[in-house]
Structure formats: C-alpha cells, structure tokens
C-alpha cells in the first residue's frame, strides 16, 4: 500500500435551515473557522437543506448574510445539499451493489416499540435484516451494521467508542418519505468536499460512529473530529428553534463573537474591537483547541441565550 498523501486542512460549517442562526450555531462556526484559519486551512459553508418540510422560509438565504456580518469568509461557492441527489443516489447504489444496505418495511409505530439504546435512540430490532416480511413493501433503506465497536479520539472529548449494533442498530440511509438521511448526506459531502476536520457541536457526538462506519463502508477517508460543548439556556435546554433561541443580532457582532470565544474557553482579549475583522485578526493566531473544555453542554451567558 502506498503512503497516503496528506490532504490539506479543510473544515466546514454545515447549518440546517430549520431556523435562524443563534448563539449555539455561532459557537460551532467560531470553533471550526478559528481552527481552520489558524492552520491556514480551507473553510467551507454547506447548507444542509435535506428536509424541506422542516425548513423555515428565508433561513437558508439569511445564513451567508449573517455570517458575512460576523466576519466569516468561506472558500468556494456554497454547497446546498438539495442539489446533491445524484451523489447520494450513487452512494446508495454502491452500498446496494455490495449488499451493505437492505430495504426495510417497518412503520414508525412498529419501531416505536423497540428499546432505547445508549445513544438515546431506538435500537433497530433487525426485523427486515434477513428480507422483507411476506407481502410487505420497502419503505426505507438501512445500513447493515456489523457487531463492531467503533472507536475514535475526539480532539475535545477524548477517546470515544460505541457498540453500533447494540446501541443504534441498522440505521436509515434513505428515509421512508424518500428523503436522504442526514448520516448518509453528511458523509458523502464531507468525502466529496475533501473535509479533513469536522468541528461541530457535541449534540452530534453520538452520530459520529455511524458516520465513521459509513466512511469505512464507502472507502472514504476518515476526518478528524472535535465536538465542542453546546450552549444551553438557563433551563438546561440546547439553544435551538424549538427552545426559541434568539437570532444572532446584526448590530454588534463583535460583542457576540467575544461571548462565543469566552464560551469556548479561549484567552480573554484585553482590547476592544470595533469590527469583526479586528476581532478575527486578534483571535485566529490565538485559537487553542486544548482550551475548549471537555463536556457536552454549558450554559450560555443569560444575555446571550435569551437574546441581546
Ligand atoms: N446540519 C447539522 C446541524 O445543523 C450539522 C451537521 C454537521 O456538522 O455534521 O446540526
């Protein structure tokens, strides 16, 4: 086997347009951007618009505008997952050809009876693994999971492992409603965009073993992972559209960038910044992933969580 050619650092920020960007989104964006730029790496912006029924009108269009206001500069054009059908289909065909996926006829009601696993999701009971029950039609496609423990070292959270079959089971790659599953899309896009470093919120930590399993099955290179703590509000809930997190304000981005920087445990700036560009010029050379505290959730400063 020839030695692998090192791939240039490529990071990405991949928000879903289910609502406006909020402080929690900014934390993930700041961490991935600072990590990429401090290593002279590329940084990509990908809009994860896989699920039209969950999309909020106007959200996707607002992302580049808001990120520009916060001084982020991405490389190359935006990638919309809604344009990537052919790539996802090709990946599914490859997996089908190798019998690594199987059709599943189970209904939601049937699956809701399955026990919960350690990843806080229902574990697929294997019903259609050996073939569809007589007279039943395929609804979704599932990845056939081996009895393996997937292990990786997260740059923030340390060594991780998951017994995929026991904790998750055969997982969906194409949903019963015909939409592509996040797990498949993210792996195909990270592969095709040459992503070497995934820096994102720790709410996705339990998805990573599924993604690593898929990368291996597709023969895709494995990126490094860093999962930064997610911001929670005073009730301990992750900031999100559901918890009515305030959209990022457009009037004083430096102040919010500073709060995200502090949330990430980074060196406290002594100076004031009058523009995001000034903040980034100061921040990028000082970024230190080792300062990000290990832990999956931290409370955001109240003013930030509830809207400035
Ligand atoms: N689209 C996902 C989200 O908004 C992030 C996916 C990822 O970073 O892998 O939560």
CSV table of C-alpha atoms and ligand atoms in Angstrom, one decimal:
chain,number,residue,atom,x,y,z
A,1,UNK,CA,0.0,0.0,0.0
A,2,UNK,CA,1.4,3.4,-0.9
A,3,UNK,CA,1.7,6.1,1.8
A,4,UNK,CA,-1.4,8.4,1.9
A,5,UNK,CA,-0.8,11.8,0.6
A,6,UNK,CA,-1.6,14.3,3.4
A,7,UNK,CA,-4.7,16.2,2.5
A,8,UNK,CA,-4.8,20.0,3.0
A,9,UNK,CA,-6.8,21.0,6.1
A,10,UNK,CA,-10.4,21.5,5.1
A,11,UNK,CA,-13.0,22.4,7.6
A,12,UNK,CA,-16.7,23.3,7.2
A,13,UNK,CA,-19.7,24.8,8.8
A,14,UNK,CA,-23.0,23.0,7.9
A,15,UNK,CA,-26.1,24.6,9.4
A,16,UNK,CA,-29.6,23.3,8.7
A,17,UNK,CA,-32.1,26.0,7.6
A,18,UNK,CA,-34.7,24.9,10.2
A,19,UNK,CA,-34.4,28.4,11.8
A,20,UNK,CA,-32.2,31.4,12.1
A,21,UNK,CA,-28.6,31.1,13.3
A,22,UNK,CA,-28.4,31.7,17.1
A,23,UNK,CA,-25.6,31.8,19.7
A,24,UNK,CA,-25.3,28.0,19.7
A,25,UNK,CA,-24.7,28.0,15.9
A,26,UNK,CA,-22.2,30.8,16.3
A,27,UNK,CA,-20.1,28.7,18.8
A,28,UNK,CA,-19.8,25.9,16.3
A,29,UNK,CA,-19.0,28.3,13.5
A,30,UNK,CA,-16.3,30.1,15.5
A,31,UNK,CA,-14.6,26.9,16.6
A,32,UNK,CA,-14.5,25.4,13.1
A,33,UNK,CA,-13.5,28.7,11.5
A,34,UNK,CA,-10.7,29.6,14.0
A,35,UNK,CA,-9.4,26.0,13.9
A,36,UNK,CA,-9.3,26.1,10.1
A,37,UNK,CA,-7.8,29.5,9.7
A,38,UNK,CA,-5.2,29.1,12.4
A,39,UNK,CA,-3.9,26.2,10.4
A,40,UNK,CA,-4.0,28.1,7.1
A,41,UNK,CA,-6.8,25.7,6.1
A,42,UNK,CA,-9.8,26.0,3.9
A,43,UNK,CA,-13.3,26.6,5.4
A,44,UNK,CA,-16.4,25.7,3.6
A,45,UNK,CA,-20.1,26.6,4.1
A,46,UNK,CA,-22.6,24.0,3.4
A,47,UNK,CA,-26.4,24.4,3.7
A,48,UNK,CA,-28.0,21.2,4.9
A,49,UNK,CA,-31.4,21.7,3.3
A,50,UNK,CA,-32.2,18.0,3.1
A,51,UNK,CA,-35.6,18.2,4.8
A,52,UNK,CA,-37.9,20.7,3.0
A,53,UNK,CA,-40.9,20.2,5.5
A,54,UNK,CA,-38.6,21.3,8.4
A,55,UNK,CA,-37.2,24.3,6.6
A,56,UNK,CA,-38.0,27.8,7.7
A,57,UNK,CA,-38.6,30.1,4.8
A,58,UNK,CA,-35.8,32.6,4.4
A,59,UNK,CA,-33.4,30.8,6.9
A,60,UNK,CA,-31.0,29.4,4.2
A,61,UNK,CA,-30.8,32.8,2.5
A,62,UNK,CA,-30.0,34.6,5.8
A,63,UNK,CA,-27.0,32.3,6.6
A,64,UNK,CA,-24.4,33.9,4.3
A,65,UNK,CA,-25.7,37.4,5.1
A,66,UNK,CA,-25.4,36.8,8.9
A,67,UNK,CA,-22.0,35.0,8.6
A,68,UNK,CA,-20.6,37.8,6.5
A,69,UNK,CA,-21.7,40.4,9.1
A,70,UNK,CA,-19.8,38.3,11.7
A,71,UNK,CA,-16.7,38.5,9.5
A,72,UNK,CA,-16.6,34.9,8.3
A,73,UNK,CA,-15.2,34.3,4.8
A,74,UNK,CA,-15.7,30.9,3.3
A,75,UNK,CA,-13.8,29.3,0.4
A,76,UNK,CA,-15.6,28.5,-2.9
A,77,UNK,CA,-19.3,28.5,-3.5
A,78,UNK,CA,-21.9,27.5,-1.0
A,79,UNK,CA,-23.0,23.9,-1.3
A,80,UNK,CA,-26.7,23.1,-0.9
A,81,UNK,CA,-27.5,19.5,0.0
A,82,UNK,CA,-30.7,19.9,-2.0
A,83,UNK,CA,-28.5,19.8,-5.2
A,84,UNK,CA,-26.8,16.6,-4.3
A,85,UNK,CA,-29.3,13.9,-5.1
A,86,UNK,CA,-27.2,12.3,-7.8
A,87,UNK,CA,-24.2,11.9,-5.4
A,88,UNK,CA,-26.4,10.4,-2.6
A,89,UNK,CA,-28.1,8.1,-5.1
A,90,UNK,CA,-24.7,6.9,-6.4
A,91,UNK,CA,-23.5,6.2,-2.8
A,92,UNK,CA,-26.7,4.2,-2.1
A,93,UNK,CA,-26.2,2.3,-5.3
A,94,UNK,CA,-22.6,1.4,-4.4
A,95,UNK,CA,-23.8,0.2,-1.0
A,96,UNK,CA,-26.6,-1.8,-2.6
A,97,UNK,CA,-24.3,-3.4,-5.1
A,98,UNK,CA,-22.2,-4.6,-2.1
A,99,UNK,CA,-25.2,-5.7,-0.1
A,100,UNK,CA,-24.3,-3.3,2.7
A,101,UNK,CA,-27.9,-1.9,2.8
A,102,UNK,CA,-31.2,-3.6,2.9
A,103,UNK,CA,-34.8,-2.4,2.3
A,104,UNK,CA,-37.0,-2.1,5.4
A,105,UNK,CA,-40.8,-2.2,5.7
A,106,UNK,CA,-41.1,-1.3,9.3
A,107,UNK,CA,-43.5,1.5,10.2
A,108,UNK,CA,-42.9,4.2,12.7
A,109,UNK,CA,-45.4,2.7,15.0
A,110,UNK,CA,-43.6,-0.7,14.9
A,111,UNK,CA,-40.2,0.9,15.5
A,112,UNK,CA,-41.5,2.9,18.5
A,113,UNK,CA,-41.8,-0.3,20.4
A,114,UNK,CA,-38.1,-1.0,20.1
A,115,UNK,CA,-36.0,-0.4,23.2
A,116,UNK,CA,-33.9,2.8,23.6
A,117,UNK,CA,-30.1,2.4,23.3
A,118,UNK,CA,-27.2,4.2,24.9
A,119,UNK,CA,-27.3,6.8,22.1
A,120,UNK,CA,-30.8,7.8,23.3
A,121,UNK,CA,-32.4,6.4,20.1
A,122,UNK,CA,-34.5,3.4,19.5
A,123,UNK,CA,-32.3,0.4,18.5
A,124,UNK,CA,-33.4,-1.2,15.3
A,125,UNK,CA,-34.6,-4.7,16.2
A,126,UNK,CA,-33.4,-6.3,12.9
A,127,UNK,CA,-36.9,-7.1,11.6
A,128,UNK,CA,-36.1,-6.8,7.9
A,129,UNK,CA,-32.4,-7.6,8.0
A,130,UNK,CA,-32.9,-11.1,6.5
A,131,UNK,CA,-35.5,-10.0,4.0
A,132,UNK,CA,-38.8,-8.1,3.8
A,133,UNK,CA,-41.7,-9.9,5.6
A,134,UNK,CA,-44.1,-11.5,3.0
A,135,UNK,CA,-46.4,-9.1,1.4
A,136,UNK,CA,-44.7,-6.0,2.8
A,137,UNK,CA,-43.2,-3.3,0.7
A,138,UNK,CA,-39.9,-1.4,1.3
A,139,UNK,CA,-40.3,1.9,2.9
A,140,UNK,CA,-36.7,2.9,3.9
A,141,UNK,CA,-33.2,1.7,3.3
A,142,UNK,CA,-30.9,0.7,6.2
A,143,UNK,CA,-27.2,0.2,6.6
A,144,UNK,CA,-26.4,-3.3,7.7
A,145,UNK,CA,-24.3,-2.8,10.8
A,146,UNK,CA,-21.7,-5.3,11.9
A,147,UNK,CA,-21.1,-6.2,15.5
A,148,UNK,CA,-18.2,-3.8,15.9
A,149,UNK,CA,-17.2,-1.2,18.4
A,150,UNK,CA,-16.4,2.0,16.6
A,151,UNK,CA,-13.7,3.9,18.4
A,152,UNK,CA,-12.2,7.3,17.7
A,153,UNK,CA,-10.3,10.0,19.5
A,154,UNK,CA,-12.2,13.3,19.7
A,155,UNK,CA,-9.9,16.3,19.9
A,156,UNK,CA,-12.1,17.8,22.7
A,157,UNK,CA,-14.0,15.0,24.2
A,158,UNK,CA,-11.1,12.4,24.2
A,159,UNK,CA,-11.5,8.7,23.4
A,160,UNK,CA,-15.0,7.6,22.3
A,161,UNK,CA,-16.5,4.3,21.5
A,162,UNK,CA,-19.9,3.0,20.5
A,163,UNK,CA,-21.1,-0.6,20.1
A,164,UNK,CA,-23.0,0.2,16.9
A,165,UNK,CA,-25.2,-2.8,16.7
A,166,UNK,CA,-26.2,-2.8,20.4
A,167,UNK,CA,-26.6,1.0,20.8
A,168,UNK,CA,-28.0,2.0,17.4
A,169,UNK,CA,-28.6,-1.0,15.1
A,170,UNK,CA,-29.0,-0.9,11.4
A,171,UNK,CA,-29.6,2.7,10.7
A,172,UNK,CA,-31.5,4.5,8.0
A,173,UNK,CA,-29.7,6.0,4.9
A,174,UNK,CA,-32.8,6.7,2.9
A,175,UNK,CA,-36.0,7.6,4.7
A,176,UNK,CA,-39.5,6.2,4.3
A,177,UNK,CA,-40.6,9.6,3.0
A,178,UNK,CA,-38.0,9.4,0.2
A,179,UNK,CA,-35.6,12.0,1.7
A,180,UNK,CA,-31.9,11.3,2.3
A,181,UNK,CA,-30.9,10.6,5.8
A,182,UNK,CA,-28.5,13.1,7.4
A,183,UNK,CA,-26.0,10.4,8.2
A,184,UNK,CA,-25.5,9.5,4.5
A,185,UNK,CA,-25.6,13.0,3.1
A,186,UNK,CA,-23.0,14.3,5.6
A,187,UNK,CA,-20.6,11.5,4.9
A,188,UNK,CA,-20.9,11.8,1.1
A,189,UNK,CA,-20.5,15.6,1.2
A,190,UNK,CA,-17.5,15.6,3.6
A,191,UNK,CA,-15.9,13.0,1.3
A,192,UNK,CA,-16.6,14.9,-1.9
A,193,UNK,CA,-15.6,18.2,-0.4
A,194,UNK,CA,-12.3,16.9,0.9
A,195,UNK,CA,-13.2,17.7,4.5
A,196,UNK,CA,-10.3,16.7,6.8
A,197,UNK,CA,-11.6,18.2,10.1
A,198,UNK,CA,-15.1,18.2,11.4
A,199,UNK,CA,-15.5,20.7,14.3
A,200,UNK,CA,-19.2,20.8,15.4
A,201,UNK,CA,-21.5,20.7,18.4
A,202,UNK,CA,-21.3,17.8,20.9
A,203,UNK,CA,-25.0,17.1,20.2
A,204,UNK,CA,-23.7,15.2,17.2
A,205,UNK,CA,-21.2,13.1,19.1
A,206,UNK,CA,-23.4,10.0,19.2
A,207,UNK,CA,-23.9,10.2,15.4
A,208,UNK,CA,-20.1,10.1,14.7
A,209,UNK,CA,-19.7,6.3,15.0
A,210,UNK,CA,-22.4,5.9,12.3
A,211,UNK,CA,-20.6,8.3,10.1
A,212,UNK,CA,-17.2,6.6,10.6
A,213,UNK,CA,-18.9,3.2,9.9
A,214,UNK,CA,-20.3,4.7,6.6
A,215,UNK,CA,-17.0,6.2,5.7
A,216,UNK,CA,-15.3,2.8,6.0
A,217,UNK,CA,-18.0,1.1,4.0
A,218,UNK,CA,-17.8,3.6,1.2
A,219,UNK,CA,-14.0,3.6,1.3
A,220,UNK,CA,-13.9,7.3,2.2
A,221,UNK,CA,-11.1,8.9,4.2
A,222,UNK,CA,-11.8,9.5,7.9
A,223,UNK,CA,-11.7,13.1,9.0
A,224,UNK,CA,-10.5,14.2,12.5
A,225,UNK,CA,-13.3,15.1,14.9
A,226,UNK,CA,-13.7,17.8,17.5
A,227,UNK,CA,-17.0,18.2,19.3
A,228,UNK,CA,-17.4,21.4,21.2
A,229,UNK,CA,-19.9,21.8,24.0
A,230,UNK,CA,-23.3,23.0,23.0
A,231,UNK,CA,-24.8,26.1,24.5
A,232,UNK,CA,-27.8,25.5,26.7
A,233,UNK,CA,-30.2,28.1,28.2
A,234,UNK,CA,-31.0,28.6,31.9
A,235,UNK,CA,-33.5,25.7,31.8
A,236,UNK,CA,-30.6,23.4,30.5
A,237,UNK,CA,-32.1,23.1,27.0
A,238,UNK,CA,-30.0,23.2,23.9
A,239,UNK,CA,-30.4,26.5,22.1
A,240,UNK,CA,-32.5,25.8,19.1
A,241,UNK,CA,-35.5,27.0,17.2
A,242,UNK,CA,-37.6,24.8,19.5
A,243,UNK,CA,-36.3,26.5,22.6
A,244,UNK,CA,-36.9,29.9,20.9
A,245,UNK,CA,-33.2,30.9,20.9
A,246,UNK,CA,-32.8,34.5,19.7
A,247,UNK,CA,-31.5,35.0,16.2
A,248,UNK,CA,-28.0,36.4,16.1
A,249,UNK,CA,-28.2,40.2,16.3
A,250,UNK,CA,-26.8,42.2,13.4
A,251,UNK,CA,-25.9,45.4,15.3
A,252,UNK,CA,-22.9,44.5,17.5
A,253,UNK,CA,-21.3,41.3,16.1
A,254,UNK,CA,-18.0,41.9,18.0
A,255,UNK,CA,-19.7,41.5,21.4
A,256,UNK,CA,-21.4,38.3,20.4
A,257,UNK,CA,-18.2,36.9,18.9
A,258,UNK,CA,-16.4,37.7,22.2
A,259,UNK,CA,-19.1,35.8,24.1
A,260,UNK,CA,-18.7,32.8,21.8
A,261,UNK,CA,-14.9,33.0,22.2
A,262,UNK,CA,-15.3,33.0,26.0
A,263,UNK,CA,-17.7,30.2,25.9
A,264,UNK,CA,-15.0,28.2,24.1
A,265,UNK,CA,-12.6,28.8,26.9
A,266,UNK,CA,-10.2,30.9,24.9
A,267,UNK,CA,-7.9,33.7,26.0
A,268,UNK,CA,-9.7,36.8,27.2
A,269,UNK,CA,-9.0,39.8,24.9
A,270,UNK,CA,-7.8,42.9,26.7
A,271,UNK,CA,-8.7,45.2,23.8
A,272,UNK,CA,-12.0,46.4,22.3
A,273,UNK,CA,-12.8,45.5,18.8
A,274,UNK,CA,-14.8,47.8,16.6
A,275,UNK,CA,-15.2,45.4,13.7
A,276,UNK,CA,-15.4,41.6,13.3
A,277,UNK,CA,-12.3,41.8,11.1
A,278,UNK,CA,-10.4,43.3,14.1
A,279,UNK,CA,-11.7,40.5,16.3
A,280,UNK,CA,-10.6,37.8,13.9
A,281,UNK,CA,-7.2,39.3,13.3
A,282,UNK,CA,-6.7,39.1,17.0
A,283,UNK,CA,-8.4,35.8,17.6
A,284,UNK,CA,-7.1,33.5,14.8
A,285,UNK,CA,-3.5,33.3,15.9
A,286,UNK,CA,-4.6,32.7,19.5
A,287,UNK,CA,-7.0,29.9,18.9
A,288,UNK,CA,-6.2,26.9,21.0
A,289,UNK,CA,-8.4,23.8,20.8
A,290,UNK,CA,-6.9,22.5,24.1
A,291,UNK,CA,-8.6,25.3,26.0
A,292,UNK,CA,-12.1,24.1,24.9
A,293,UNK,CA,-13.5,22.4,27.9
A,294,UNK,CA,-14.4,18.8,27.7
A,295,UNK,CA,-18.1,18.4,28.3
A,296,UNK,CA,-21.1,18.2,26.1
A,297,UNK,CA,-23.1,21.2,27.3
A,298,UNK,CA,-22.5,24.5,29.0
A,299,UNK,CA,-24.8,27.3,30.0
A,300,UNK,CA,-24.5,30.3,27.8
A,301,UNK,CA,-24.4,33.7,29.5
A,302,UNK,CA,-28.0,34.6,30.2
A,303,UNK,CA,-28.0,37.8,28.0
A,304,UNK,CA,-26.7,35.7,25.1
A,305,UNK,CA,-29.0,32.8,25.5
A,306,UNK,CA,-32.1,34.9,25.8
A,307,UNK,CA,-31.3,37.4,23.2
A,308,UNK,CA,-29.2,40.5,23.4
B,1,LIG,N1,-26.6,20.3,9.9
B,1,LIG,C1,-26.3,19.9,11.2
B,1,LIG,C2,-26.9,20.8,12.2
B,1,LIG,O1,-27.3,21.9,11.8
B,1,LIG,C3,-24.8,19.8,11.4
B,1,LIG,C4,-24.2,18.7,10.7
B,1,LIG,C5,-22.7,18.5,10.9
B,1,LIG,O2,-22.0,19.5,11.3
B,1,LIG,O3,-22.2,17.5,10.7
B,1,LIG,O4,-27.0,20.5,13.3
